[in-house]
Short mmCIF file of C-alpha atoms in Angstrom, two decimals:
data_model
loop_
_atom_site.label_atom_id
_atom_site.label_comp_id
_atom_site.label_asym_id
_atom_site.label_seq_id
_atom_site.Cartn_x
_atom_site.Cartn_y
_atom_site.Cartn_z
CA MET A 488 -26.26 6.05 8.47
CA ARG A 489 -27.65 2.52 8.30
CA PRO A 490 -26.31 0.06 5.72
CA LEU A 491 -28.93 -0.81 3.08
CA THR A 492 -28.61 -3.29 0.23
CA TYR A 493 -30.50 -2.66 -3.02
CA SER A 494 -31.10 -5.13 -5.82
CA ARG A 495 -33.40 -5.45 -8.84
CA ALA A 496 -35.46 -8.60 -9.27
CA THR A 497 -35.50 -10.18 -12.72
CA ASP A 498 -38.42 -12.58 -12.23
CA PRO A 499 -41.15 -13.02 -9.60
CA GLN A 500 -39.88 -16.38 -8.31
CA SER A 501 -36.38 -15.09 -7.59
CA ALA A 502 -37.81 -11.97 -5.94
CA VAL A 503 -39.94 -14.10 -3.63
CA ALA A 504 -37.00 -16.41 -2.86
CA THR A 505 -34.72 -13.49 -2.01
CA VAL A 506 -37.15 -11.68 0.29
CA SER A 507 -38.52 -14.86 1.92
CA ALA A 508 -35.02 -15.98 2.89
CA ASP A 509 -34.17 -12.72 4.65
CA PRO A 510 -36.48 -11.41 7.41
CA THR A 511 -34.80 -7.98 7.17
CA SER A 512 -35.66 -7.53 3.48
CA ASP A 513 -38.65 -5.94 1.76
CA TYR A 514 -40.02 -5.18 -1.70
CA LEU A 515 -39.76 -1.78 -3.35
CA ALA A 516 -42.26 -0.68 -6.01
CA GLY A 517 -43.30 2.99 -6.22
CA GLY A 518 -41.69 3.71 -2.86
CA THR A 519 -43.94 6.70 -2.18
CA THR A 520 -44.65 5.53 1.37
CA GLU A 521 -41.75 3.21 2.11
CA ILE A 522 -39.06 5.85 1.56
CA ASP A 523 -40.79 8.19 4.02
CA LEU A 524 -40.92 5.47 6.66
CA LEU A 525 -37.25 4.63 6.09
CA ARG A 526 -36.31 8.26 6.64
CA GLN A 527 -38.39 8.37 9.82
CA TYR A 528 -36.74 5.18 11.17
CA VAL A 529 -40.16 3.52 11.36
CA LEU A 530 -39.15 0.79 8.91
CA GLN A 531 -35.59 -0.50 9.04
CA PRO A 532 -35.07 -3.13 6.33
CA ARG A 533 -31.48 -4.03 5.48
CA ARG A 534 -32.32 -5.03 1.92
CA LEU A 535 -34.73 -3.62 -0.65
CA VAL A 536 -35.66 -5.71 -3.67
CA ASP A 537 -36.90 -3.55 -6.55
CA ILE A 538 -39.79 -5.28 -8.37
CA ASN A 539 -40.53 -2.62 -10.98
CA ALA A 540 -38.95 -4.64 -13.79
CA LEU A 541 -41.17 -7.67 -13.13
CA PRO A 542 -43.98 -8.41 -15.62
CA LEU A 543 -46.70 -7.49 -13.11
CA ALA A 544 -48.14 -4.35 -14.70
CA GLY A 545 -51.09 -4.01 -17.04
CA ILE A 546 -54.86 -4.44 -17.16
CA GLU A 547 -56.67 -7.24 -18.93
CA SER A 548 -60.25 -8.43 -19.13
CA THR A 549 -61.11 -11.81 -17.69
CA PRO A 550 -63.24 -14.34 -19.64
CA GLU A 551 -66.10 -13.72 -17.19
CA GLY A 552 -66.14 -9.98 -17.89
CA GLY A 553 -64.14 -8.72 -14.94
CA LEU A 554 -60.67 -7.16 -14.82
CA ARG A 555 -57.27 -8.35 -13.69
CA ILE A 556 -54.99 -5.46 -12.72
CA GLY A 557 -51.30 -6.16 -12.24
CA ALA A 558 -49.80 -5.27 -8.88
CA THR A 559 -47.22 -2.82 -10.26
CA THR A 560 -49.74 -0.98 -12.43
CA ARG A 561 -49.46 2.70 -11.57
CA MET A 562 -52.48 4.26 -9.92
CA SER A 563 -52.76 6.88 -12.67
CA ASP A 564 -52.74 4.22 -15.39
CA ALA A 565 -55.43 2.17 -13.68
CA ALA A 566 -57.60 5.24 -13.09
CA ALA A 567 -57.36 6.34 -16.73
CA ALA A 568 -57.98 2.92 -18.30
CA PRO A 569 -61.22 3.05 -20.35
CA GLU A 570 -62.38 -0.35 -19.08
CA VAL A 571 -62.00 0.79 -15.46
CA ARG A 572 -63.79 4.09 -16.09
CA GLU A 573 -66.64 2.43 -17.95
CA ARG A 574 -67.25 -0.70 -15.86
CA PHE A 575 -66.09 0.45 -12.40
CA PRO A 576 -66.30 4.25 -12.08
CA MET A 577 -66.07 4.07 -8.28
CA LEU A 578 -62.60 2.52 -8.61
CA SER A 579 -61.41 5.11 -11.13
CA GLU A 580 -62.64 7.93 -8.87
CA ALA A 581 -61.06 6.38 -5.77
CA LEU A 582 -57.71 6.09 -7.51
CA GLU A 583 -57.86 9.68 -8.76
CA LYS A 584 -58.81 11.03 -5.33
CA GLY A 585 -56.24 8.90 -3.54
CA ALA A 586 -53.18 11.10 -4.02
CA SER A 587 -51.64 14.00 -5.92
CA PRO A 588 -50.93 13.49 -9.65
CA GLN A 589 -47.19 13.12 -8.96
CA LEU A 590 -47.77 10.34 -6.46
CA ARG A 591 -50.34 8.59 -8.66
CA HIS A 592 -47.76 8.43 -11.46
CA MET A 593 -45.33 6.62 -9.12
CA ALA A 594 -47.49 4.59 -6.72
CA SER A 595 -48.43 1.01 -7.63
CA LEU A 596 -51.81 -0.58 -6.98
CA GLY A 597 -50.30 -3.37 -4.87
CA GLY A 598 -48.30 -0.87 -2.85
CA ASN A 599 -51.38 1.27 -2.33
CA LEU A 600 -53.19 -1.66 -0.74
CA LEU A 601 -50.25 -2.34 1.58
CA GLN A 602 -49.53 1.25 2.61
CA ARG A 603 -49.12 1.75 6.32
CA VAL A 604 -51.44 3.79 8.52
CA ARG A 605 -51.14 7.55 8.71
CA CYS A 606 -51.39 7.59 12.52
CA SER A 607 -48.84 10.12 13.77
CA TYR A 608 -47.94 7.85 16.68
CA PHE A 609 -47.10 4.99 14.31
CA ARG A 610 -44.75 7.37 12.49
CA ASP A 611 -43.08 8.61 15.65
CA PRO A 612 -40.46 6.06 16.77
CA LEU A 613 -40.52 7.53 20.29
CA ALA A 614 -44.29 7.07 20.80
CA PRO A 615 -45.78 3.77 22.01
CA CYS A 616 -47.57 2.04 19.12
CA ASN A 617 -48.81 -1.54 19.01
CA LYS A 618 -48.62 -1.61 15.22
CA ARG A 619 -44.96 -0.66 15.19
CA GLU A 620 -43.94 -2.42 18.40
CA PRO A 621 -46.40 -5.07 19.69
CA ASP A 622 -47.52 -4.72 23.32
CA SER A 623 -46.01 -1.25 23.68
CA GLY A 624 -49.42 0.46 23.94
CA CYS A 625 -51.62 2.69 21.79
CA SER A 626 -50.89 6.39 22.21
CA ALA A 627 -53.96 7.40 20.20
CA LEU A 628 -56.37 6.00 22.79
CA THR A 629 -55.59 8.90 25.11
CA GLY A 630 -53.92 11.22 22.61
CA HIS A 631 -54.85 12.98 19.37
CA SER A 632 -57.46 10.84 17.63
CA ARG A 633 -59.43 13.15 15.35
CA ASP A 634 -58.51 11.24 12.19
CA HIS A 635 -58.88 7.79 13.69
CA ALA A 636 -61.44 5.03 13.27
CA VAL A 637 -64.84 4.60 14.91
CA LEU A 638 -65.58 1.14 13.46
CA GLY A 639 -63.58 -2.06 13.86
CA THR A 640 -61.45 -0.66 16.67
CA SER A 641 -60.01 -2.48 19.68
CA GLU A 642 -58.37 -1.51 22.95
CA HIS A 643 -55.03 -2.04 21.17
CA CYS A 644 -55.48 0.14 18.07
CA ILE A 645 -57.88 2.70 16.58
CA ALA A 646 -55.90 3.77 13.48
CA ALA A 647 -57.96 4.23 10.31
CA HIS A 648 -56.98 2.40 7.14
CA PRO A 649 -55.61 4.96 4.63
CA SER A 650 -56.25 3.44 1.18
CA ASP A 651 -59.00 4.85 -1.04
CA ALA A 652 -58.63 2.23 -3.77
CA ALA A 653 -59.06 -0.56 -1.22
CA VAL A 654 -62.47 0.83 -0.23
CA ALA A 655 -63.77 0.67 -3.80
CA LEU A 656 -62.21 -2.76 -4.37
CA THR A 657 -63.84 -4.07 -1.18
CA ALA A 658 -67.24 -2.88 -2.37
CA LEU A 659 -66.57 -4.66 -5.67
CA ASP A 660 -65.76 -8.05 -4.06
CA ALA A 661 -62.25 -7.94 -5.52
CA SER A 662 -59.60 -10.52 -4.69
CA VAL A 663 -55.83 -10.33 -4.24
CA HIS A 664 -53.55 -12.80 -6.01
CA THR A 665 -50.17 -13.51 -4.43
CA LEU A 666 -47.05 -15.58 -5.02
CA GLY A 667 -45.23 -17.14 -2.11
CA PRO A 668 -42.37 -19.65 -1.85
CA GLY A 669 -43.63 -22.43 -4.10
CA ASN A 670 -47.31 -21.55 -4.17
CA GLU A 671 -49.90 -19.05 -5.36
CA ARG A 672 -52.81 -17.87 -3.23
CA THR A 673 -55.99 -15.85 -3.65
CA TYR A 674 -57.54 -13.78 -0.87
CA PRO A 675 -60.99 -12.15 -0.99
CA LEU A 676 -60.20 -8.52 -0.28
CA ASP A 677 -62.69 -8.26 2.56
CA ASP A 678 -60.76 -11.04 4.32
CA PHE A 679 -57.34 -9.75 3.28
CA PHE A 680 -57.41 -6.75 5.61
CA LEU A 681 -57.46 -7.82 9.26
CA LEU A 682 -59.14 -6.08 12.18
CA PRO A 683 -56.61 -5.01 14.83
CA GLY A 684 -58.02 -7.13 17.68
CA ASP A 685 -55.17 -7.89 20.07
CA SER A 686 -52.56 -8.10 17.27
CA PRO A 687 -52.72 -4.83 15.31
CA HIS A 688 -49.22 -5.39 13.91
CA ARG A 689 -50.76 -8.08 11.66
CA GLU A 690 -52.58 -6.11 8.98
CA HIS A 691 -52.96 -8.93 6.42
CA PRO A 692 -52.54 -12.74 6.33
CA MET A 693 -49.56 -12.81 3.95
CA ALA A 694 -46.32 -14.41 5.07
CA HIS A 695 -43.03 -12.52 4.86
CA GLY A 696 -41.87 -12.57 1.26
CA GLU A 697 -45.31 -13.26 -0.18
CA LEU A 698 -45.76 -10.95 -3.16
CA ILE A 699 -48.98 -9.43 -4.49
CA THR A 700 -49.08 -10.16 -8.22
CA ALA A 701 -52.53 -8.88 -9.23
CA VAL A 702 -55.93 -7.67 -8.11
CA GLU A 703 -58.96 -9.21 -9.77
CA VAL A 704 -62.33 -7.47 -9.96
CA PRO A 705 -65.25 -9.77 -10.83
CA PRO A 706 -67.94 -8.74 -13.31
CA THR A 707 -70.26 -6.44 -11.40
CA PRO A 708 -73.02 -4.96 -13.57
CA VAL A 709 -74.32 -2.73 -10.78
CA ALA A 710 -70.92 -0.99 -10.63
CA ARG A 711 -71.54 0.80 -13.93
CA ARG A 712 -73.65 3.20 -11.88
CA SER A 713 -71.31 3.90 -9.00
CA LEU A 714 -69.30 6.66 -7.36
CA TYR A 715 -66.64 7.35 -4.76
CA LEU A 716 -67.40 10.17 -2.36
CA LYS A 717 -64.46 11.43 -0.31
CA VAL A 718 -64.97 13.94 2.51
CA ARG A 719 -61.71 15.51 3.64
CA ASP A 720 -60.29 18.68 5.18
CA ARG A 721 -59.05 19.96 1.83
CA ALA A 722 -59.68 19.05 -1.78
CA SER A 723 -56.21 17.76 -2.67
CA TYR A 724 -53.46 15.64 -1.14
CA GLU A 725 -55.47 14.73 1.93
CA PHE A 726 -56.70 11.50 3.47
CA ALA A 727 -60.39 10.82 3.98
CA LEU A 728 -62.18 11.75 7.15
CA VAL A 729 -64.95 9.58 5.72
CA SER A 730 -65.38 8.11 2.26
CA VAL A 731 -68.08 6.04 0.59
CA ALA A 732 -67.80 3.69 -2.38
CA ALA A 733 -71.33 2.97 -3.58
CA ALA A 734 -73.11 1.30 -6.49
CA LEU A 735 -76.86 1.18 -6.92
CA SER A 736 -79.41 -0.47 -9.18
CA VAL A 737 -83.03 0.70 -8.92
CA VAL A 738 -85.87 -1.16 -10.64
CA ASP A 739 -89.42 0.25 -10.49
CA GLY A 740 -88.39 2.61 -7.71
CA ARG A 741 -86.98 -0.12 -5.46
CA ILE A 742 -83.39 -1.13 -4.85
CA ALA A 743 -82.54 -4.30 -6.76
CA ASP A 744 -78.79 -4.40 -6.07
CA ILE A 745 -76.42 -2.33 -3.95
CA ARG A 746 -72.75 -2.31 -2.99
CA VAL A 747 -71.38 -0.03 -0.26
CA ALA A 748 -68.07 0.32 1.57
CA LEU A 749 -66.74 2.96 3.96
CA GLY A 750 -63.27 4.43 4.22
CA GLY A 751 -61.67 6.74 6.77
CA ALA A 752 -64.08 5.61 9.47
CA ALA A 753 -62.77 2.11 10.14
CA THR A 754 -59.57 0.21 10.87
CA LYS A 755 -59.95 -1.61 7.53
CA PRO A 756 -61.91 -0.92 4.35
CA TRP A 757 -65.38 -1.39 5.79
CA ARG A 758 -67.98 -3.29 3.78
CA ALA A 759 -71.29 -1.78 4.88
CA ARG A 760 -73.23 -5.03 4.77
CA ARG A 761 -75.88 -3.79 7.19
CA VAL A 762 -76.66 -0.99 4.75
CA GLU A 763 -76.86 -3.44 1.87
CA ASP A 764 -79.07 -5.93 3.74
CA PHE A 765 -81.36 -3.17 4.99
CA LEU A 766 -81.90 -1.52 1.62
CA VAL A 767 -82.40 -4.39 -0.84
CA GLY A 768 -86.08 -4.26 -1.83
CA GLU A 769 -86.64 -0.87 -0.20
CA VAL A 770 -87.85 2.26 -1.97
CA ALA A 771 -84.83 4.30 -3.13
CA GLU A 772 -85.39 7.39 -0.99
CA ARG A 773 -83.35 9.35 1.53
CA ARG A 774 -85.47 8.26 4.48
CA ALA A 775 -84.48 4.64 3.88
CA PHE A 776 -80.86 5.63 3.27
CA ALA A 777 -80.76 7.49 6.59
CA GLN A 778 -82.23 4.55 8.49
CA ALA A 779 -79.73 2.16 6.92
CA ALA A 780 -76.85 4.49 7.79
CA GLN A 781 -77.95 4.61 11.42
CA VAL A 782 -78.02 0.82 11.54
CA GLU A 783 -74.50 0.61 10.10
CA LEU A 784 -73.04 3.09 12.59
CA ALA A 785 -74.92 1.76 15.62
CA GLU A 786 -71.83 -0.06 16.91
CA ALA A 787 -69.38 2.78 16.35
CA ARG A 788 -66.94 3.39 19.21
CA PRO A 789 -65.72 6.97 18.85
CA THR A 790 -63.36 8.95 21.02
CA PRO A 791 -64.27 12.47 22.15
CA MET A 792 -62.10 13.86 19.35
CA ASN A 793 -63.60 11.86 16.47
CA ALA A 794 -67.22 11.48 17.60
CA PHE A 795 -68.18 13.78 14.70
CA LYS A 796 -67.30 10.95 12.31
CA VAL A 797 -70.38 8.97 13.30
CA GLU A 798 -72.76 11.60 11.97
CA LEU A 799 -70.41 12.47 9.12
CA ALA A 800 -70.36 8.85 7.95
CA GLN A 801 -74.15 8.68 8.07
CA ARG A 802 -74.48 11.91 6.10
CA ALA A 803 -71.93 10.71 3.54
CA LEU A 804 -73.79 7.43 3.07
CA VAL A 805 -77.09 9.24 2.53
CA ARG A 806 -75.53 11.69 0.14
CA ALA A 807 -73.74 9.06 -1.95
CA LEU A 808 -76.79 6.83 -2.26
CA GLY A 809 -79.09 9.79 -2.84
CA THR A 810 -76.86 11.03 -5.64
CA LEU A 811 -76.95 7.65 -7.35
CA ALA A 812 -80.70 7.30 -6.88
CA GLU A 813 -81.48 10.73 -8.24
CA GLY A 814 -78.88 10.69 -10.98
CA THR A 815 -77.58 14.13 -9.99
CA GLY A 816 -74.13 15.14 -8.75
CA LEU A 817 -73.40 17.09 -5.59
CA GLU A 818 -70.25 19.00 -4.85
CA ASP A 819 -67.70 17.29 -2.53
CA GLY A 820 -68.01 18.43 1.07
CA SER A 821 -71.59 19.74 0.92
CA PRO A 822 -73.93 18.40 3.59
CA ALA A 823 -76.28 15.54 2.85
#
C-alpha cells in the first residue's frame, strides 16, 4: 500500500495553490483514467485534489456566437447539449463515440483532453517508455505498434493520442483556458498538444498545478455541416485506429470552406492543413479528396505493423468528405 492524501477543493484558486505547491499532487475530476494508472503504478501521486465541487461545469454561448464549455462538464452532458448538436455536430459525435455511456457520465471534458496514451508499454511499469521515464527508451519502436501513430512521430515516441473530442476541437480552432498561480492563460488547441520530439514526456505546455478551467469553441458556420468518422476494431468501447473530424461548405459545386483533423493516426490531434489548403476552391468530388489525402499522408512514417494506417487514413478522409459533399450517410467501417 502507498499512502495517498485526498482533499476536496472549495475554489479554483485554492486548488491551484495546493497542487502547485506540491510536486507529488494532482487533480482528480472524473478519475476514469487516473484511477487505472494509480492501480497500475504508472502514476504515483501522494495527494489527489478533487475539483468536482468547483464551479467549472456548464455550457454557455459567447457574445460572438461560439461556446464556452466548462472543464468539469461531463462528456455526456456536452454531447447532449442542443447548442453543441446544432452548431458543432462533429464535436457531439466525437464525444458520444469517445467512450461507453458509463464512462461518458463520469469523464470530464478537461480530463478527456489530458488523458494519457493507451500505449501498452506506457502502462507497463517494467517496460522502457520515454513518456513515463525520460531517456529510458521506446519499446514500441521495435515492439507491438499496430495501434500507434504514423504522423508526428519521433525516434523517441510513436504513441497515438487517444482523445476523440480533442480531434473535433482541433478542427474547430478551439482554445483551452487555464488558471495557474496568479495568472490565467489561453492556448490555441493546435498548439496545446505537443509533438513528442526528443521530450515525449511533455505532452502540453502547462506548468504543474495549472488547471484547465474551460474550452472555448469560436463561431464556425461551416461546422453546422460536419461529422466525426471513427474507424475502430469494434463498434463500442474502443479507441480509433483512424478518425476524421470534418466540416465542409460547398458553393456552386466548389469547396468554399473546409475543416479537417485526424485522430488515431498521429501523436497529437492532427490538423490536416494540407488537405484544407489543397481543396479550397476545388470541385467537391472524390478524385480531389483522394489527391488531398495522399498529400496529407505523404510524410507518414509507419512501422511494419501499422503501415495499413496510411491507406486507412486516406480512405477515411475520402469517405468523410464524400459523405458531407453528397449529403448521404455511410455505415461506420465500410470502405471508402
